[in-house]
Short mmCIF file of C-alpha atoms in Angstrom, two decimals:
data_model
loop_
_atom_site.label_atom_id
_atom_site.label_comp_id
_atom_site.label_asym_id
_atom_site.label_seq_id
_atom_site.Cartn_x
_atom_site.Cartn_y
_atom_site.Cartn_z
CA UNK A 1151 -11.39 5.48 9.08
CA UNK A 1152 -13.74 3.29 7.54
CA UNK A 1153 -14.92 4.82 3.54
CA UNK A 1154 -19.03 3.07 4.21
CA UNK A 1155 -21.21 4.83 2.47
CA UNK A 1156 -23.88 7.27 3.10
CA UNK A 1157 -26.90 4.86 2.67
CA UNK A 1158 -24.60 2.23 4.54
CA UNK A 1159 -24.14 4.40 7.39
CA UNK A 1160 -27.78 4.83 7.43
CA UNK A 1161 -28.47 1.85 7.30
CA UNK A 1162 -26.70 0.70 10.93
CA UNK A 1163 -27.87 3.73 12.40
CA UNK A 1164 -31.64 3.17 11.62
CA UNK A 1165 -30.75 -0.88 12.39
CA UNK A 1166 -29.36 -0.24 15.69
CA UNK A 1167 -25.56 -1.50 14.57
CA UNK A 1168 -24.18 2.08 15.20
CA UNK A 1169 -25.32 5.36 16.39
CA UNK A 1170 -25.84 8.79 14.73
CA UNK A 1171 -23.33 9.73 17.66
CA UNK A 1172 -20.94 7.33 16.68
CA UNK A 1173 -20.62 8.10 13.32
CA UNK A 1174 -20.59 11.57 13.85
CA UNK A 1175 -17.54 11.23 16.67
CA UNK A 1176 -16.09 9.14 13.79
CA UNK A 1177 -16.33 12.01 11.55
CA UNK A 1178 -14.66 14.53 13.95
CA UNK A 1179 -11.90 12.12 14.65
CA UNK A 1180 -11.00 11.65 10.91
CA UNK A 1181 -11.16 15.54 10.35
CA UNK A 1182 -8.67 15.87 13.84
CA UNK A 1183 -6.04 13.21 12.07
CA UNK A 1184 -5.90 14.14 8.48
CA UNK A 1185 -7.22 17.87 7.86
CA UNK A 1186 -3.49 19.37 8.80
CA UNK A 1187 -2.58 17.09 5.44
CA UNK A 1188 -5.45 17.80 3.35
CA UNK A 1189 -6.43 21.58 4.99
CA UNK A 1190 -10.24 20.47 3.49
CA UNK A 1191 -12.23 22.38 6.70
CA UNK A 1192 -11.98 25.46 7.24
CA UNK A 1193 -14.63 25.21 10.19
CA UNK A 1194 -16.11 22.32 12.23
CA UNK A 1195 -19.49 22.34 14.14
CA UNK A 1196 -18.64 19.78 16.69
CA UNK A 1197 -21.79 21.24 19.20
CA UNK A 1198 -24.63 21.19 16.73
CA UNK A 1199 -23.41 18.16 15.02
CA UNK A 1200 -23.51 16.50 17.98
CA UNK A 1201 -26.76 17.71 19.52
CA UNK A 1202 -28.39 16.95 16.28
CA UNK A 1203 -26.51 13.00 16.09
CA UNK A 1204 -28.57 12.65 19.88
CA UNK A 1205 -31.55 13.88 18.16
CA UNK A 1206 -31.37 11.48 16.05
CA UNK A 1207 -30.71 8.54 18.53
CA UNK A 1208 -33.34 10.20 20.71
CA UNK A 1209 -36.21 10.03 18.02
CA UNK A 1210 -34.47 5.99 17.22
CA UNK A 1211 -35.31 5.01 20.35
CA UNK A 1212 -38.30 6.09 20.63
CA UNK A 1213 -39.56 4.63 17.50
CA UNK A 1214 -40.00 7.81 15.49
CA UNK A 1215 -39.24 7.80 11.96
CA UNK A 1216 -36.17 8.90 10.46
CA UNK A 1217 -34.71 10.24 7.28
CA UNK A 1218 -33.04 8.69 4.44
CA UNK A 1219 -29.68 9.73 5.32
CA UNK A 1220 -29.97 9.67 9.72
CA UNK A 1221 -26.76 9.86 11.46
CA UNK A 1222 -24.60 10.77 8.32
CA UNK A 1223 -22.06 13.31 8.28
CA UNK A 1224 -21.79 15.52 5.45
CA UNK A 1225 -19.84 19.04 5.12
CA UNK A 1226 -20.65 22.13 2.76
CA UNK A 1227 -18.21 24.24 0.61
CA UNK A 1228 -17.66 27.59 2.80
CA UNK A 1229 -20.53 29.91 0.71
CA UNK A 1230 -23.05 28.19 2.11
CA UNK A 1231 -25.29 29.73 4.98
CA UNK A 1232 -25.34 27.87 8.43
CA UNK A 1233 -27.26 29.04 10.83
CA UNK A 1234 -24.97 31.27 13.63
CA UNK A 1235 -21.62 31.25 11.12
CA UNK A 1236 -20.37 33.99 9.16
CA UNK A 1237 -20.48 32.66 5.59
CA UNK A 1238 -16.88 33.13 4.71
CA UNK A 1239 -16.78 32.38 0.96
CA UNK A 1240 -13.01 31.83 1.61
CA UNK A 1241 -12.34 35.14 1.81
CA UNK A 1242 -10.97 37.86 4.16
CA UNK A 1243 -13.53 41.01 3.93
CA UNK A 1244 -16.21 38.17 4.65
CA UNK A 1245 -15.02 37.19 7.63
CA UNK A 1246 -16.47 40.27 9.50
CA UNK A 1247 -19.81 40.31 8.49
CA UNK A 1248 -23.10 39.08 10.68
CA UNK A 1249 -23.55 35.33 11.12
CA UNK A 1250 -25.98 33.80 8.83
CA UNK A 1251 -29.29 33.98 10.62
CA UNK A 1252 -30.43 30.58 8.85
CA UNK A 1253 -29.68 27.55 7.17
CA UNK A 1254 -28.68 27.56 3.52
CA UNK A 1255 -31.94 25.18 1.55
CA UNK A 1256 -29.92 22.43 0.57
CA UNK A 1257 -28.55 22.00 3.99
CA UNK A 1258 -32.26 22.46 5.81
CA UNK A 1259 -33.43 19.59 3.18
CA UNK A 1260 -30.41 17.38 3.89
CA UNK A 1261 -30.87 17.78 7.65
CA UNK A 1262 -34.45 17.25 7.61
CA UNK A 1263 -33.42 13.82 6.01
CA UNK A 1264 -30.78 13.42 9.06
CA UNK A 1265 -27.58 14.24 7.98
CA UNK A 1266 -25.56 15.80 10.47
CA UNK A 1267 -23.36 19.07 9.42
CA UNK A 1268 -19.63 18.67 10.55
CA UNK A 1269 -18.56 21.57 8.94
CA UNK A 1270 -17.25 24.04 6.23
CA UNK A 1271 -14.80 23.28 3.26
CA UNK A 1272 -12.07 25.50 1.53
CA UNK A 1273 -12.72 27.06 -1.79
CA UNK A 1274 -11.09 29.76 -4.15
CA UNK A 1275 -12.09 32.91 -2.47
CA UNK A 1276 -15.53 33.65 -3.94
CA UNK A 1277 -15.75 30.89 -6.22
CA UNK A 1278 -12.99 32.69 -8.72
CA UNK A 1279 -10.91 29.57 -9.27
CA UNK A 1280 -10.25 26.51 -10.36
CA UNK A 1281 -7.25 24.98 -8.32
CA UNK A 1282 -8.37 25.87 -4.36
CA UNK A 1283 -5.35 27.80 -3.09
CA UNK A 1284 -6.66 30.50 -0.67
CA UNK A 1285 -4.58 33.34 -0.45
CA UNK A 1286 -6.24 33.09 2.98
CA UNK A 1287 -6.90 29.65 4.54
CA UNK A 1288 -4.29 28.10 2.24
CA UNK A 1289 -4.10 25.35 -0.45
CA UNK A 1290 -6.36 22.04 -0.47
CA UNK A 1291 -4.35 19.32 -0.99
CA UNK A 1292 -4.99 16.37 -3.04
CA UNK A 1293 -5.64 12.94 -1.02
CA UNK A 1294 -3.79 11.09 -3.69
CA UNK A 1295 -0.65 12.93 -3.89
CA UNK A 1296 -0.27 15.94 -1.02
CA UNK A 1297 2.12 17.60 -3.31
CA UNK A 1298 -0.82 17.98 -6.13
CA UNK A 1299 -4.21 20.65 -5.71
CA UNK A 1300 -7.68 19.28 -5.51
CA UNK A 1301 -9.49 21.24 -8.51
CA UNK A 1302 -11.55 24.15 -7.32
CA UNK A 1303 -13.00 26.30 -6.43
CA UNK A 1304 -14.96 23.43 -4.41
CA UNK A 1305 -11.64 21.82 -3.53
CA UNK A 1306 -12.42 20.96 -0.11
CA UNK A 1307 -15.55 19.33 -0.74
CA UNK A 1308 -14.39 16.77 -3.27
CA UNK A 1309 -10.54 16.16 -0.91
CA UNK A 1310 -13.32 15.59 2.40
CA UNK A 1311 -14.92 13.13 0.59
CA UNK A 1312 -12.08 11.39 -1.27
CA UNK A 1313 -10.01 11.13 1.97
CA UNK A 1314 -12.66 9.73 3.75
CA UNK A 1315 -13.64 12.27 5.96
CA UNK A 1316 -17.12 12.53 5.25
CA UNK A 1317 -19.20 10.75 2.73
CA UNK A 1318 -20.95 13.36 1.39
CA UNK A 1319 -20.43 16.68 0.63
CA UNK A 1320 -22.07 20.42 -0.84
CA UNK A 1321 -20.21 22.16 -3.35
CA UNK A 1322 -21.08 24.93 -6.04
CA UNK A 1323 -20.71 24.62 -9.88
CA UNK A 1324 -20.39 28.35 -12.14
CA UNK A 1325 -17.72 27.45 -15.17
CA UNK A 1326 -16.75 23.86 -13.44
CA UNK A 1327 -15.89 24.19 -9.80
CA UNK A 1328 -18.02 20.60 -9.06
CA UNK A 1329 -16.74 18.79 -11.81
CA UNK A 1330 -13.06 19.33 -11.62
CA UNK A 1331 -12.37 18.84 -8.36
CA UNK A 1332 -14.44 15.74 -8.92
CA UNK A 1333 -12.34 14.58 -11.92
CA UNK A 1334 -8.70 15.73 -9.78
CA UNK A 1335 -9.82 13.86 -6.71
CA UNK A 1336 -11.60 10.45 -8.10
CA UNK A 1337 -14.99 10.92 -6.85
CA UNK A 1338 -18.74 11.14 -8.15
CA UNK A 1339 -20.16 14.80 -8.78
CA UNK A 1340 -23.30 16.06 -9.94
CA UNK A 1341 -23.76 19.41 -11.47
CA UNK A 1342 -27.62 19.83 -11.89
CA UNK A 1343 -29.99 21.22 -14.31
CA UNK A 1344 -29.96 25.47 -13.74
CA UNK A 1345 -32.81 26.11 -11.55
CA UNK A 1346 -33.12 22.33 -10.44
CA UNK A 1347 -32.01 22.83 -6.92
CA UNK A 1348 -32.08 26.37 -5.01
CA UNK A 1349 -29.36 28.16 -4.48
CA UNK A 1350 -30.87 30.34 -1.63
CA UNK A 1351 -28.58 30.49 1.09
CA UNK A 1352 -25.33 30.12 -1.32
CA UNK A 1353 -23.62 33.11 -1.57
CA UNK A 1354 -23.58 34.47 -5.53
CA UNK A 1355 -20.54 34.43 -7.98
CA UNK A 1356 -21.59 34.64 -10.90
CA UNK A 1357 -26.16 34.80 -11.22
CA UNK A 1358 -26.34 33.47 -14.59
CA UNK A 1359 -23.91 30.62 -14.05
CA UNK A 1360 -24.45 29.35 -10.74
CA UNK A 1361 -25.45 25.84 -9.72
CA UNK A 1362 -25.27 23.86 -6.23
CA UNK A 1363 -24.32 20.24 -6.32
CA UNK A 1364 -23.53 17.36 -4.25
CA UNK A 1365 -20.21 14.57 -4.42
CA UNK A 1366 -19.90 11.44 -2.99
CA UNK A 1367 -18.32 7.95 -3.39
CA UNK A 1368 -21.11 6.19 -5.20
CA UNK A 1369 -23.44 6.63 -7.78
CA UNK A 1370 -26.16 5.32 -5.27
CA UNK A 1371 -25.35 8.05 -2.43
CA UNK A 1372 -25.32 10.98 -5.06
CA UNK A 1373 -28.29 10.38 -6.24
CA UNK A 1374 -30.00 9.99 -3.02
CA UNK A 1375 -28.35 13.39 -1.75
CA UNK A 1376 -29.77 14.76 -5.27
CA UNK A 1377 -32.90 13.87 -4.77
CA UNK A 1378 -33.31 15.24 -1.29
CA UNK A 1379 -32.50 18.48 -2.20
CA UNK A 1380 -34.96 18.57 -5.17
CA UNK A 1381 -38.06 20.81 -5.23
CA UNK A 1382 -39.88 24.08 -5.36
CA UNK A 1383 -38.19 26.83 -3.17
CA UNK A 1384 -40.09 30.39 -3.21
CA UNK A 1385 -36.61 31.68 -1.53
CA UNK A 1386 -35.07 31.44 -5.31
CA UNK A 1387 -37.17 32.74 -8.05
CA UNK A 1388 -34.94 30.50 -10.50
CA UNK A 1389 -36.04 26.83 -8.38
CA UNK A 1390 -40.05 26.51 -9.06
CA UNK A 1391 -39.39 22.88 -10.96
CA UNK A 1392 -41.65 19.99 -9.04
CA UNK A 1393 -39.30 16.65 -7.63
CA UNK A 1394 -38.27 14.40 -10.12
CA UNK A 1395 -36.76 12.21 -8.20
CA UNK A 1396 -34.15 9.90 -9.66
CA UNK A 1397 -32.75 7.48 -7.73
CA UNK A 1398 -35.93 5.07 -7.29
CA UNK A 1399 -36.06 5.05 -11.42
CA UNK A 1400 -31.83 4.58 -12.17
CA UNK A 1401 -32.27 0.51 -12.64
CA UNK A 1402 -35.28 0.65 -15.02
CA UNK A 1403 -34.61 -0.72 -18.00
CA UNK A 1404 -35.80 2.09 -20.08
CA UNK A 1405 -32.81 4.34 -19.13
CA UNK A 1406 -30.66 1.65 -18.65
CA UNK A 1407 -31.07 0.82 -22.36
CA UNK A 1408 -32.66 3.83 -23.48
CA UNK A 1409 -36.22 4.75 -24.53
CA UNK A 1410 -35.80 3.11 -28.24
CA UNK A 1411 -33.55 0.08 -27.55
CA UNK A 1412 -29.30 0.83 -26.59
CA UNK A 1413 -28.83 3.91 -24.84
CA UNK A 1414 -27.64 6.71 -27.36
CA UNK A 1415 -23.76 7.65 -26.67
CA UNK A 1416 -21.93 10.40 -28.23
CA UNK A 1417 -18.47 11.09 -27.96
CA UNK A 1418 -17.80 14.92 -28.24
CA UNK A 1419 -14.27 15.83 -30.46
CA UNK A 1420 -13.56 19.21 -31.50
CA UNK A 1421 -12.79 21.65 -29.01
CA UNK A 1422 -13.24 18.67 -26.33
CA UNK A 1423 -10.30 17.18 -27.45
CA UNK A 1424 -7.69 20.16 -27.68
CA UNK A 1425 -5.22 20.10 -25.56
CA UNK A 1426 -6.00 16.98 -23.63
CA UNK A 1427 -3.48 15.18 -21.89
CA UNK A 1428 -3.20 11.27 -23.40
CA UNK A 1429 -4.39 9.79 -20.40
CA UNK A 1430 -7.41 11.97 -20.61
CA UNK A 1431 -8.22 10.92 -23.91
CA UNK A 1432 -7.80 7.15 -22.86
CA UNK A 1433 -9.77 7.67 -19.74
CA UNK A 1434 -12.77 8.98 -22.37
CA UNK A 1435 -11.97 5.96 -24.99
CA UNK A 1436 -12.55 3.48 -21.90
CA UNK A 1437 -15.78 5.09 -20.82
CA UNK A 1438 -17.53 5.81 -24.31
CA UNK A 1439 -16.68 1.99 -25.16
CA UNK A 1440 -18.02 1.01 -22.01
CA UNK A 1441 -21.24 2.48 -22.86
CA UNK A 1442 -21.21 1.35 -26.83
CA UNK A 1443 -20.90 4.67 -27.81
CA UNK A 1444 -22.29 5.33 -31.54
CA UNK A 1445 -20.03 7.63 -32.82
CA UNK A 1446 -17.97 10.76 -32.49
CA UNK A 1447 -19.92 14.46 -32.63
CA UNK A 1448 -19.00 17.76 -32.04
CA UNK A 1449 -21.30 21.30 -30.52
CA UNK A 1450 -21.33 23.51 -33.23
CA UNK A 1451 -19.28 27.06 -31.12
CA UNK A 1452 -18.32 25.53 -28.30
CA UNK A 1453 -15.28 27.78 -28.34
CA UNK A 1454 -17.30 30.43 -28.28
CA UNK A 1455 -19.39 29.41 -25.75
CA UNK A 1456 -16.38 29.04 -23.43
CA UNK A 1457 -15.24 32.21 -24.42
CA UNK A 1458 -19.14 33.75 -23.65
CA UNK A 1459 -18.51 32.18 -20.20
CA UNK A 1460 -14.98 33.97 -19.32
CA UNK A 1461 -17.15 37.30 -20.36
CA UNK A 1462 -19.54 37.03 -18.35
CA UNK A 1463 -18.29 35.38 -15.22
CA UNK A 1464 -15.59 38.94 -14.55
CA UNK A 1465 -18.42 41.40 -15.99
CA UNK A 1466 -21.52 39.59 -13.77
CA UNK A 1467 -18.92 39.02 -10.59
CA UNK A 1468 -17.36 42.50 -10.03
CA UNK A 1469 -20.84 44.08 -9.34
CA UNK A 1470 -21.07 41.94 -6.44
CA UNK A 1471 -17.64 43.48 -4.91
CA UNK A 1472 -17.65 46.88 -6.44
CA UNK A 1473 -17.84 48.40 -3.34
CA UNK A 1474 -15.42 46.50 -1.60
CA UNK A 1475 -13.07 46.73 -4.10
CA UNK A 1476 -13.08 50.19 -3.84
CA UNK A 1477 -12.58 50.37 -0.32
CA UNK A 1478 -10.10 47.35 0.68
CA UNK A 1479 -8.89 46.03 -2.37
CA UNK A 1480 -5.57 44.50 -0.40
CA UNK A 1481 -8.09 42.54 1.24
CA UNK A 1482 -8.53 39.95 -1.34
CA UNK A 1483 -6.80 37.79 -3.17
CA UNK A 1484 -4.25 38.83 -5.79
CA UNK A 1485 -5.25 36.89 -8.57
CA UNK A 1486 -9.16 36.95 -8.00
CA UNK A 1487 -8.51 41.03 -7.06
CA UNK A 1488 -7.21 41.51 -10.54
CA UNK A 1489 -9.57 39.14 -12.62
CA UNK A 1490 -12.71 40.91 -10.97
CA UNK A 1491 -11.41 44.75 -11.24
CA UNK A 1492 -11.01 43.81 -15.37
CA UNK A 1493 -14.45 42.46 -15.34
CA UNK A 1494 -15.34 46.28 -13.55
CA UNK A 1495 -13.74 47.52 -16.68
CA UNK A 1496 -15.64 45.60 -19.27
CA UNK A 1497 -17.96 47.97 -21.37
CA UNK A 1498 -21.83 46.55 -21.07
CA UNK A 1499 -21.90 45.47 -24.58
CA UNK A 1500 -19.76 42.57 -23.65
CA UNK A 1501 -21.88 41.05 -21.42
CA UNK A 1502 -24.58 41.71 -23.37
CA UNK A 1503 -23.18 39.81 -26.18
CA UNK A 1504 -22.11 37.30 -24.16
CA UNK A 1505 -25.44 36.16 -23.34
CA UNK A 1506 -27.52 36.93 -26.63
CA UNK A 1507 -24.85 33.56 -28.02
CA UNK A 1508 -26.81 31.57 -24.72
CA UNK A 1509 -29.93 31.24 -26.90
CA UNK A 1510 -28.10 30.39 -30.42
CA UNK A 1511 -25.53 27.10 -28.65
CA UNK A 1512 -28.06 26.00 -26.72
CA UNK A 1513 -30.46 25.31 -29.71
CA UNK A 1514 -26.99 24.06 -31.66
CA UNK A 1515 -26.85 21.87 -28.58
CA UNK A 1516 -30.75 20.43 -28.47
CA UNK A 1517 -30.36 19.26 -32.41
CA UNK A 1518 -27.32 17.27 -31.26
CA UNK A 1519 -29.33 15.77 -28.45
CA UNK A 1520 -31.92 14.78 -30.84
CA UNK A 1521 -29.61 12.03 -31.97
CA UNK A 1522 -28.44 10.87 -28.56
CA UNK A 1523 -29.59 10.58 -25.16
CA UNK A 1524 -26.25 11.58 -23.75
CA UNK A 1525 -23.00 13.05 -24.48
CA UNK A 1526 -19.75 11.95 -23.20
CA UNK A 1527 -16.80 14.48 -22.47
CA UNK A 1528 -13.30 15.17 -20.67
CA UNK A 1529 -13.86 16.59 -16.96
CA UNK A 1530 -10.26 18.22 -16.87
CA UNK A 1531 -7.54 18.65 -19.47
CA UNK A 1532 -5.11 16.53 -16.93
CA UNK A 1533 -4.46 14.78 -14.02
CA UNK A 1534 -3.93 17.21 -11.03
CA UNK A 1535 -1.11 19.78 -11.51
CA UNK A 1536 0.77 20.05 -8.48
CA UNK A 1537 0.54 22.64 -5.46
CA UNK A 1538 1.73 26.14 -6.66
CA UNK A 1539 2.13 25.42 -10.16
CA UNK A 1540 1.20 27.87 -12.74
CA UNK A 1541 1.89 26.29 -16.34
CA UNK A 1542 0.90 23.30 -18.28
CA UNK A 1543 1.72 22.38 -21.53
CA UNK A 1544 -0.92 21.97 -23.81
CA UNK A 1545 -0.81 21.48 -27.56
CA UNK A 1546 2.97 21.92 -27.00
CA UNK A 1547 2.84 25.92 -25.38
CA UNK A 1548 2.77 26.75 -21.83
CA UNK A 1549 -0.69 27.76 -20.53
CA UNK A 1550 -1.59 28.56 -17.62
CA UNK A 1551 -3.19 26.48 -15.33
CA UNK A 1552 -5.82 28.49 -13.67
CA UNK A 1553 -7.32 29.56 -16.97
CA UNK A 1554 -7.12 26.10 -18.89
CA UNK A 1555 -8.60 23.84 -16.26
CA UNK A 1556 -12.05 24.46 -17.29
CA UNK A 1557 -11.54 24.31 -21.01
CA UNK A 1558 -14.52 21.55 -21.44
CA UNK A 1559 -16.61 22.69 -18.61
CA UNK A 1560 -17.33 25.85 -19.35
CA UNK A 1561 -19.52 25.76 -22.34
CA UNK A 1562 -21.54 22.82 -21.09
CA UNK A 1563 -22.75 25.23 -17.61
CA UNK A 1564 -22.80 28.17 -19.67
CA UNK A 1565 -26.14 26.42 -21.05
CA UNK A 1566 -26.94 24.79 -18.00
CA UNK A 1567 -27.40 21.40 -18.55
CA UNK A 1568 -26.58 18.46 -16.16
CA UNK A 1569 -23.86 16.83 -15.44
CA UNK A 1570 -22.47 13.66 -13.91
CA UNK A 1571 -18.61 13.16 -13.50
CA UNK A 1572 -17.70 10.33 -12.86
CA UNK A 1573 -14.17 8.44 -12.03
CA UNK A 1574 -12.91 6.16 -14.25
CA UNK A 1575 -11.56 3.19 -12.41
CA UNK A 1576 -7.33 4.20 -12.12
CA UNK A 1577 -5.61 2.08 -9.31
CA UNK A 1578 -1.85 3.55 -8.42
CA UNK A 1579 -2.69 6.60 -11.10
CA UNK A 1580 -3.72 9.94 -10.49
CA UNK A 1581 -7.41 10.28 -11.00
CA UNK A 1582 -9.13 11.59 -13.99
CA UNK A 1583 -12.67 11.43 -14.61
CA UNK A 1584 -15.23 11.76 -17.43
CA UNK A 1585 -18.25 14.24 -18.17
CA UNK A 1586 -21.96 12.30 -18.56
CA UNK A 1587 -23.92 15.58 -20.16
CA UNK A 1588 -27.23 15.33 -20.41
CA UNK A 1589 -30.66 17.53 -21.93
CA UNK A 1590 -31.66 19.94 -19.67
CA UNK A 1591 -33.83 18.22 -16.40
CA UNK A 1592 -32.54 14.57 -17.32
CA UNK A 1593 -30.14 14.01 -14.60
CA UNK A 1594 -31.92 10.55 -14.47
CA UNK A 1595 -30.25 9.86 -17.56
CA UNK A 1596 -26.77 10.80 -16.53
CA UNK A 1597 -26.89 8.57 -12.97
CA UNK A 1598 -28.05 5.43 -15.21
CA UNK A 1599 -25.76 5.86 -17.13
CA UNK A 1600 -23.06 6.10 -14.40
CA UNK A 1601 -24.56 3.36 -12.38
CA UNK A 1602 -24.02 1.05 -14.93
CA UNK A 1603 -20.49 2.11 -15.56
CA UNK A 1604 -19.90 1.82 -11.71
CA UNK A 1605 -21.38 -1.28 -11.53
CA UNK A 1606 -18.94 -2.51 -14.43
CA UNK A 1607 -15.93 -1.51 -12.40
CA UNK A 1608 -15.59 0.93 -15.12
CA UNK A 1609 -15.38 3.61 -12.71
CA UNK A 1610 -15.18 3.80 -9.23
CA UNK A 1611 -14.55 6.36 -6.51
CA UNK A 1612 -10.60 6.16 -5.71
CA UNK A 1613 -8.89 5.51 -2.49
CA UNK A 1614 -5.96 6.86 -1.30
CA UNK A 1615 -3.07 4.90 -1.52
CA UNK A 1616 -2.45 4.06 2.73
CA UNK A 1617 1.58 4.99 2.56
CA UNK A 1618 -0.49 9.02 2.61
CA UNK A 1619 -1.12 8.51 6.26
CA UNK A 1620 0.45 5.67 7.38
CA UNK A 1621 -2.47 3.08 6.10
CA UNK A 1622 -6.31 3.21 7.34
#
């Protein structure tokens, strides 16, 4: 299976070196030799995805225009809508109700552009998780070591496009589901801006939290997806913010050396650096030196911001399944079961607190940014832990794993800014990759700065070594 890239693949289809069929037979036959290793699909749409690849070729031969991205496959987490599929969400109660009548927005946009849907992609059930091990459709398994998880809860998106399934992938973002995975599987993730692109069509976790966002292999292909998703939709009240697209500005010298001469770099310390594995902390040093970082800083209640987050995200959630949980609470998970019938419990006033702190980090965080243009953090406070385990040492205690995953995610989405992770360039080692944080609506700023990193060999999207399935 070849690991092109999306505008690659576009490339020879819109040339005539390949077909939108080909590639997206390709696709299929990569999914049919290494899913039973990586369980990354949890559905395939072999009939559309095909119809739509002829499409393609059709309009190609015709000489009608194309999109951007014709004849690529990409795949969406499992909570997004596609058109005649019950939206799952990796759960079991889901899996009776009434087919989605229509197309989630970021897939109709993506489409429209040519990308051809393969399929759906495991996740924690509803989004509740960090590690992707469905009580359901089973564990995701890292392409770099099968014995390790993928991050979650968008698990399967990052493994499908780190074992070179697809190129591109959909996942969702609420306390660090994109970015996680991203780090654990050594690929490129974007977490957007709040409100950047809609959400309509992606089934809710957690309202105040939630962001969609793409992964891929190169900086160049996840900005492209980015951009094709951006704009107004009147289907989410939360998306009215005109295109700004990104990708055509990424090599202009003002962002690749910053508005006032070198691009401004902090490092963040404090809570960013508690309880991070060595290699974590190296993988950071590498990357902020990379970029001539200025100096160290720190957001002023960051800890409390996190702690804001795990508020809110039971206390917002458990409305959603009140009903259900009620009713069939066998039906789901265990450990998402428990976490959303405490958030049930929670008086009101914790919630409410829990957002009146939103306003007060987010101005701590805006001074900071008046000194830099972006912020550099840890993605994950390891390497991937392995498949069923539930403890980590941190700070020399045992803590568990599900909880402590998102220790420097959280309060960055709990104030919605973007986000670029990116994978810092680890041959024979476990992946581990590095936050770009940017102010609110300057993903630009993020990209350029991981372009230039990729294009420094400073990071890079990881392989898997060949020995996982016999060599590619």
């Amino acid at each position: 299976m070849s690991f092109r890239s999306a505008t690659t693949i576009a490339a020879d289809v819109r040339s005539g070196t390949t077909t939108a069929r080909a590639e997206t037979e390709a696709a299929f036959a990569a999914i049919a030799a290494r899913n039973s290793d990586l369980n990354a699909f949890t559905a395939v749409f072999e009939s559309r995805a095909l119809a739509q690849a002829d499409a393609l070729d059709a309009d190609l031969a015709a000489g009608r225009p194309v999109g951007p991205l014709a004849g690529v496959p990409f795949a969406v987490k499992n909570l997004f809508d596609v058109e005649g599929v019950t939206t799952i969400v990796g759960s079991k109660i889901r899996r009776e109700a009434a087919p989605a009548t229509r197309d989630a927005t970021a897939i109709r946009r993506l489409t429209a552009a040519g990308a051809v849907l393969v399929g759906a992609l495991n996740m924690d059930e509803f989004a509740y998780g960090f590690v992707t091990e469905n009580a359901h459709d089973g564990p995701t398994r890292n392409p770099h070591d099968l014995t390790r998880i993928a991050g979650g809860s968008s698990g399967g998106s990052a493994a499908a496009v780190a074992g070179g399934l697809v190129p591109l992938s959909l996942g969702s973002d609420t306390n660090g589901s994109i970015r996680i995975p991203a780090s654990l599987c050594g690929v490129f993730g974007l977490k957007p801006t709040l409100g950047r692109l809609s959400r309509q069509g992606a089934f809710p976790f957690v309202e105040s939290l939630d962001h969609i966002g793409p992964f891929a292999r190169s900086v160049e292909d996840l900005a492209l997806a980015y951009d094709l998703m951006q704009g107004p939709d009147p289907l989410d009240p939360l998306c009215r913010r005109p295109a700004e697209p990104a990708a055509p500005r990424l090599q202009a010298p003002r962002l690749q050396e910053g508005a006032d001469g070198p691009l401004r770099v902090g490092v963040l310390g404090g809570w960013f650096a508690q309880g991070a594995f060595p290699e974590v902390l190296e993988a950071l040093e590498i990357v902020a030196d990379a970029l001539q970082a200025r100096r160290g800083v720190e957001l002023p209640g960051a800890e409390i911001a996190r702690a804001a987050a795990f508020c809110l995200t039971p206390a917002e959630a458990s409305h959603l399944h009140l009903d259900d949980l009620k009713i069939r609470p066998m039906d789901y998970d265990p450990a998402v079961r428990d976490r959303l019938l405490a958030g049930a419990l929670l008086p009101d006033g914790v919630a409410e607190a829990a957002r009146r702190y939103r306003p007060i980090f987010r101005d701590a965080v805006a001074k900071v940014f008046e000194d830099f243009d972006i912020l550099l953090a840890p993605a994950s406070v390891c390497p991937a832990p392995g498949v069923g385990q539930t403890t980590m040492e941190m700070d020399g205690q045992q803590v568990s794993v599900r909880k402590n995953l998102g220790a420097y995610t959280q309060p960055i989405s709990y104030i919605g800014l973007p986000v670029v992770t990116v994978p810092l360039n680890r041959p024979g080692k476990l992946p581990i990759g590095v936050q770009i944080i940017a102010p609110a609506w300057r993903e630009d700023l993020a990209l350029a700065a991981a372009l230039r990193l990729e294009q420094a060999g400073v990071v890079a999207a990881h392989r898997p070594p060949g020995s996982v399935w016999g060599g590619f």
